[in-house]
Tab-separated table of C-alpha atoms and ligand atoms in Angstrom:
chain	number	residue	atom	x	y	z
A	588	MET	CA	154.644	87.296	60.271
A	589	LYS	CA	153.509	85.508	57.018
A	590	ILE	CA	154.951	82.264	55.941
A	591	LEU	CA	155.173	81.512	52.173
A	592	VAL	CA	156.230	78.010	51.111
A	593	LYS	CA	157.374	77.683	47.464
A	594	ASP	CA	157.599	74.363	45.634
A	595	VAL	CA	158.782	72.321	48.649
A	596	ASN	CA	159.810	68.780	48.203
A	597	LYS	CA	161.200	66.509	50.938
A	598	ARG	CA	162.700	63.093	50.018
A	599	TYR	CA	163.981	60.675	52.764
A	600	ILE	CA	166.317	57.911	51.805
A	601	GLN	CA	166.233	54.749	53.815
A	602	GLY	CA	168.720	52.065	52.464
A	603	GLU	CA	167.393	51.310	48.910
A	604	LYS	CA	164.107	52.960	49.343
A	605	GLU	CA	163.013	56.551	48.651
A	606	ILE	CA	160.275	58.084	50.536
A	607	MET	CA	158.687	61.354	48.905
A	608	ALA	CA	157.310	62.791	52.273
A	609	LEU	CA	156.534	66.081	50.575
A	610	GLN	CA	155.668	66.746	46.930
A	611	ASN	CA	155.353	70.270	45.444
A	612	ILE	CA	153.947	71.923	48.504
A	613	ASN	CA	152.938	75.725	47.750
A	614	LEU	CA	151.421	77.740	50.842
A	615	ASP	CA	150.683	81.142	51.547
A	616	ILE	CA	149.962	81.606	55.290
A	617	ARG	CA	148.846	84.930	56.265
A	618	GLU	CA	149.876	86.890	59.476
A	619	ASN	CA	147.603	86.476	62.306
A	620	CYS	CA	145.745	83.612	60.870
A	621	PHE	CA	144.813	80.269	62.342
A	622	SER	CA	145.520	77.512	59.974
A	623	VAL	CA	145.165	73.664	60.554
A	624	ILE	CA	146.876	70.767	58.571
A	625	VAL	CA	144.533	67.726	58.338
A	626	GLY	CA	145.334	64.464	56.792
A	627	PRO	CA	145.972	60.668	57.398
A	628	SER	CA	148.774	59.166	59.525
A	629	GLY	CA	152.065	59.282	57.411
A	630	CYS	CA	150.924	61.966	54.798
A	631	GLY	CA	153.762	64.273	55.756
A	632	LYS	CA	152.186	66.726	58.167
A	633	SER	CA	155.049	66.646	60.932
A	634	THR	CA	157.646	66.565	57.893
A	635	LEU	CA	156.112	69.902	56.723
A	636	LEU	CA	155.711	71.405	60.229
A	637	ARG	CA	159.658	70.633	60.990
A	638	ILE	CA	160.568	72.299	57.798
A	639	LEU	CA	158.396	75.347	58.641
A	640	ALA	CA	159.986	75.531	62.122
A	641	ALA	CA	163.518	75.590	60.612
A	642	LEU	CA	164.328	72.304	62.106
A	643	ASP	CA	164.733	70.500	58.929
A	644	TYR	CA	165.651	71.423	55.207
A	645	PRO	CA	163.462	70.673	52.315
A	646	THR	CA	165.235	68.545	49.390
A	647	SER	CA	164.184	71.403	47.379
A	648	GLY	CA	162.140	74.524	47.349
A	649	ASP	CA	162.073	77.417	49.684
A	650	VAL	CA	160.228	78.960	52.910
A	651	TYR	CA	159.904	82.478	53.509
A	652	TYR	CA	159.259	84.397	56.874
A	653	ASP	CA	158.014	87.667	55.495
A	654	GLU	CA	160.894	88.526	53.068
A	655	THR	CA	163.439	86.065	54.580
A	656	ASN	CA	164.312	82.792	52.868
A	657	ILE	CA	164.849	80.482	55.933
A	658	CYS	CA	166.487	77.982	53.838
A	659	GLN	CA	169.178	80.068	52.619
A	660	ILE	CA	170.559	81.775	55.935
A	661	SER	CA	173.236	80.448	58.140
A	662	ASP	CA	172.657	77.959	60.804
A	663	VAL	CA	173.450	80.490	63.413
A	664	ARG	CA	170.649	82.863	62.037
A	665	ARG	CA	168.086	79.927	61.724
A	666	SER	CA	168.725	79.000	65.438
A	667	ALA	CA	168.217	82.619	66.300
A	668	LEU	CA	165.131	82.815	64.367
A	669	ARG	CA	163.788	79.553	65.915
A	670	ARG	CA	164.611	80.810	69.440
A	671	GLN	CA	162.990	84.308	68.896
A	672	LYS	CA	160.184	83.839	66.366
A	673	ILE	CA	158.953	80.414	66.775
A	674	GLY	CA	157.032	78.491	69.362
A	675	MET	CA	156.809	74.816	68.584
A	676	VAL	CA	154.870	72.049	70.318
A	677	TYR	CA	156.183	68.657	69.265
A	678	GLN	CA	154.189	65.700	68.434
A	679	ASP	CA	156.310	63.765	71.210
A	680	PHE	CA	156.277	67.023	73.484
A	681	GLY	CA	160.014	66.947	73.470
A	682	LEU	CA	160.393	67.809	77.144
A	683	LEU	CA	163.885	67.807	78.861
A	684	PRO	CA	163.588	64.719	81.304
A	685	THR	CA	165.823	65.936	84.023
A	686	PHE	CA	164.003	69.524	84.097
A	687	THR	CA	161.012	70.195	85.910
A	688	ALA	CA	157.843	71.422	84.210
A	689	MET	CA	158.780	75.050	85.152
A	690	GLU	CA	162.302	74.625	84.054
A	691	ASN	CA	161.188	73.258	80.634
A	692	ILE	CA	158.846	76.265	80.261
A	693	CYS	CA	161.526	78.822	81.064
A	694	THR	CA	164.181	77.229	78.748
A	695	PRO	CA	163.291	79.157	75.474
A	696	ALA	CA	163.520	82.490	77.455
A	697	LEU	CA	166.822	81.616	79.201
A	698	MET	CA	168.409	80.441	75.889
A	699	ASP	CA	167.593	83.795	74.519
A	700	GLY	CA	168.976	85.516	77.529
A	701	LYS	CA	165.637	86.804	78.695
A	702	LYS	CA	164.080	86.799	82.222
A	703	PRO	CA	161.128	84.747	81.997
A	704	ASP	CA	157.892	86.794	82.411
A	705	MET	CA	156.534	84.953	85.562
A	706	ALA	CA	153.181	86.547	85.848
A	707	TYR	CA	152.526	85.831	82.105
A	708	ILE	CA	153.757	82.163	82.733
A	709	MET	CA	151.589	81.654	85.785
A	710	LYS	CA	148.586	83.065	83.841
A	711	ILE	CA	148.885	80.626	80.957
A	712	CYS	CA	149.764	77.545	83.296
A	713	GLN	CA	146.587	78.360	85.055
A	714	ILE	CA	144.445	78.379	82.022
A	715	LEU	CA	146.211	75.046	80.977
A	716	GLY	CA	145.550	73.670	84.375
A	717	ILE	CA	149.199	72.882	85.157
A	718	GLU	CA	149.899	75.371	87.924
A	719	HIS	CA	149.995	72.547	90.406
A	720	ARG	CA	152.389	70.416	88.573
A	721	LEU	CA	155.273	72.869	87.887
A	722	HIS	CA	157.703	71.170	90.116
A	723	HIS	CA	157.252	67.736	88.698
A	724	LEU	CA	159.601	66.166	86.280
A	725	PRO	CA	157.956	64.959	82.786
A	726	HIS	CA	157.778	61.381	84.034
A	727	GLU	CA	155.886	62.413	87.125
A	728	MET	CA	153.080	63.968	84.902
A	729	SER	CA	150.383	62.486	82.862
A	730	GLY	CA	150.640	62.644	78.956
A	731	GLY	CA	148.026	65.351	78.829
A	732	GLU	CA	150.150	67.304	81.497
A	733	GLN	CA	153.339	66.906	79.644
A	734	GLN	CA	151.511	68.017	76.395
A	735	ARG	CA	150.089	71.330	78.062
A	736	THR	CA	153.760	71.905	79.655
A	737	ALA	CA	155.016	71.826	76.080
A	738	VAL	CA	152.422	74.192	74.906
A	739	ALA	CA	153.392	76.772	77.878
A	740	ARG	CA	156.920	76.400	76.618
A	741	ALA	CA	155.994	77.118	73.115
A	742	LEU	CA	154.307	80.269	74.279
A	743	VAL	CA	156.848	81.655	76.724
A	744	ASN	CA	158.694	83.844	74.272
A	745	LYS	CA	155.262	85.317	72.926
A	746	PRO	CA	156.622	84.127	69.418
A	747	ALA	CA	155.465	85.476	66.165
A	748	ILE	CA	154.718	82.013	64.796
A	749	VAL	CA	153.192	79.175	66.873
A	750	LEU	CA	153.561	75.736	65.393
A	751	ALA	CA	151.793	72.869	67.193
A	752	ASP	CA	151.850	69.300	66.158
A	753	GLU	CA	148.616	67.685	67.301
A	754	PRO	CA	148.778	69.566	70.691
A	755	THR	CA	145.393	68.169	71.798
A	756	GLY	CA	146.235	64.499	71.045
A	757	ASN	CA	146.436	63.502	74.585
A	758	LEU	CA	143.536	65.631	75.975
A	759	ASP	CA	139.926	65.168	76.830
A	760	LYS	CA	137.536	67.305	74.839
A	761	THR	CA	137.041	70.115	77.558
A	762	SER	CA	140.771	70.389	78.049
A	763	ALA	CA	141.268	70.388	74.260
A	764	GLN	CA	138.966	73.043	73.875
A	765	GLU	CA	140.272	75.248	76.697
A	766	LEU	CA	143.732	74.744	75.017
A	767	ILE	CA	142.632	75.828	71.669
A	768	ALA	CA	140.915	78.896	73.166
A	769	LEU	CA	144.130	79.779	74.797
A	770	LEU	CA	146.066	79.557	71.672
A	771	MET	CA	143.528	81.555	69.898
A	772	GLN	CA	143.586	84.159	72.762
A	773	MET	CA	147.377	84.403	72.590
A	774	LYS	CA	147.260	84.563	68.760
A	775	GLN	CA	145.055	87.665	69.073
A	776	GLU	CA	146.994	89.233	71.942
A	777	PHE	CA	150.509	88.975	70.402
A	778	HIS	CA	149.356	88.937	66.693
A	779	GLN	CA	150.663	85.391	66.058
A	780	THR	CA	150.377	83.338	63.009
A	781	LEU	CA	149.139	79.848	64.285
A	782	LEU	CA	149.445	76.560	62.404
A	783	MET	CA	148.418	73.376	64.069
A	784	VAL	CA	148.243	69.796	62.848
A	785	THR	CA	145.134	68.023	64.299
A	786	HIS	CA	142.773	65.060	63.698
A	787	ASP	CA	140.205	66.591	65.607
A	788	MET	CA	137.474	67.896	63.162
A	789	THR	CA	135.721	69.980	65.943
A	790	ILE	CA	139.092	72.140	66.122
A	791	ALA	CA	139.707	72.098	62.296
A	792	ASP	CA	136.269	73.613	61.929
A	793	GLN	CA	137.322	76.647	64.180
A	794	ALA	CA	140.351	77.492	61.999
A	795	ASP	CA	140.379	80.393	59.417
A	796	VAL	CA	142.106	77.915	56.875
A	797	LYS	CA	142.064	74.339	56.587
A	798	ILE	CA	145.003	72.803	54.640
A	799	CYS	CA	144.347	69.148	53.595
A	800	MET	CA	147.121	66.801	52.684
A	801	ASP	CA	147.310	63.107	51.223
A	802	ASN	CA	150.281	61.325	50.477
A	803	GLY	CA	152.697	64.072	50.691
A	804	MET	CA	150.680	66.403	48.638
A	805	LEU	CA	148.054	69.124	49.199
A	806	CYS	CA	144.507	68.222	48.343
A	807	HIS	CA	141.271	69.880	48.122
A	808	SER	CA	138.902	69.323	50.910
B	605	ATP	N1	163.423	60.581	59.289
B	605	ATP	C1	162.798	59.951	58.324
B	605	ATP	N2	163.507	59.150	57.642
B	605	ATP	C2	162.659	58.439	56.680
B	605	ATP	N3	161.299	58.492	56.471
B	605	ATP	C3	160.722	59.218	57.330
B	605	ATP	C4	161.522	60.177	58.167
B	605	ATP	N4	160.553	60.848	59.025
B	605	ATP	C5	159.326	60.604	58.305
B	605	ATP	N5	159.528	59.817	57.413
B	605	ATP	C6	158.409	59.289	56.555
B	605	ATP	O1	157.769	60.240	55.844
B	605	ATP	C7	156.436	60.178	55.688
B	605	ATP	C8	155.541	61.304	56.409
B	605	ATP	O2	155.911	61.296	57.758
B	605	ATP	P1	155.352	62.377	58.891
B	605	ATP	O3	155.907	61.987	60.239
B	605	ATP	O4	155.510	63.782	58.219
B	605	ATP	O5	153.822	62.041	58.820
B	605	ATP	P2	152.566	62.644	59.547
B	605	ATP	O6	151.528	63.240	58.615
B	605	ATP	O7	152.931	63.493	60.515
B	605	ATP	O8	151.870	61.341	60.348
B	605	ATP	P3	151.175	61.204	61.919
B	605	ATP	O9	149.827	61.619	61.574
B	605	ATP	O10	151.250	59.606	62.033
B	605	ATP	O11	151.963	61.858	62.749
B	605	ATP	C9	155.926	58.815	56.446
B	605	ATP	O12	155.890	57.877	55.269
B	605	ATP	C10	157.146	58.505	57.188
B	605	ATP	O13	157.449	57.099	57.418
B	606	MG	MG1	152.926	63.535	62.646
């Protein structure tokens, strides 16, 4: 699935203050392409990712998945699209605290009325190195283990689009590289469009496309 971002602006109002989190963003993200978003803290990377994931609306502008304008469809359709087409890794993981790792991983499949593909889940958990932590609650896992659980959850439905907000932020160099290798392998296998926020230039250099942001705007690297 390709993603087209057209003239997107996002303004946050906080009391008297206005924050222009995104200004005039235009992007054309090809299908089956690995793109990274890089830029300093506070420049709008997570804001953009949340809008692309249909978790938030732009103040103005549009986002298309293939021919569908996801800003113009009903909330019900947006939820269905999120469940069926998008795998999201949140910057703060967003794991359900009373669910085990395995229950967290299976949630997107169950919410979509599907039986989780256990052989596939075990395969990705082994690659992610969390197969021995699947019965732990999030607070019984390290930050890196929680992050890898969030990655497994994002992949469980074999989504057309994978959006990951600093998915290697809590990992050592070797685990980070293994995770990237997994995401790239899944991208090839399921023809996914992969978009990742990262501060890690070793990872950014492996992407097909590098999107640089500063102060809510796209800039040239
Ligand atoms: N819900 C909100 N209400 C008001 N301002 C917000 C909100 N969310 C984000 N912002 C502001 O919008 C700007 C962009 O935030 P965003 O989280 O997108 O940055 P980021 O590039 O992801 O940063 P980081 O690398 O630290 O994660 C920041 O100035 C932030 O303070
Ligand atoms: Mg962020």
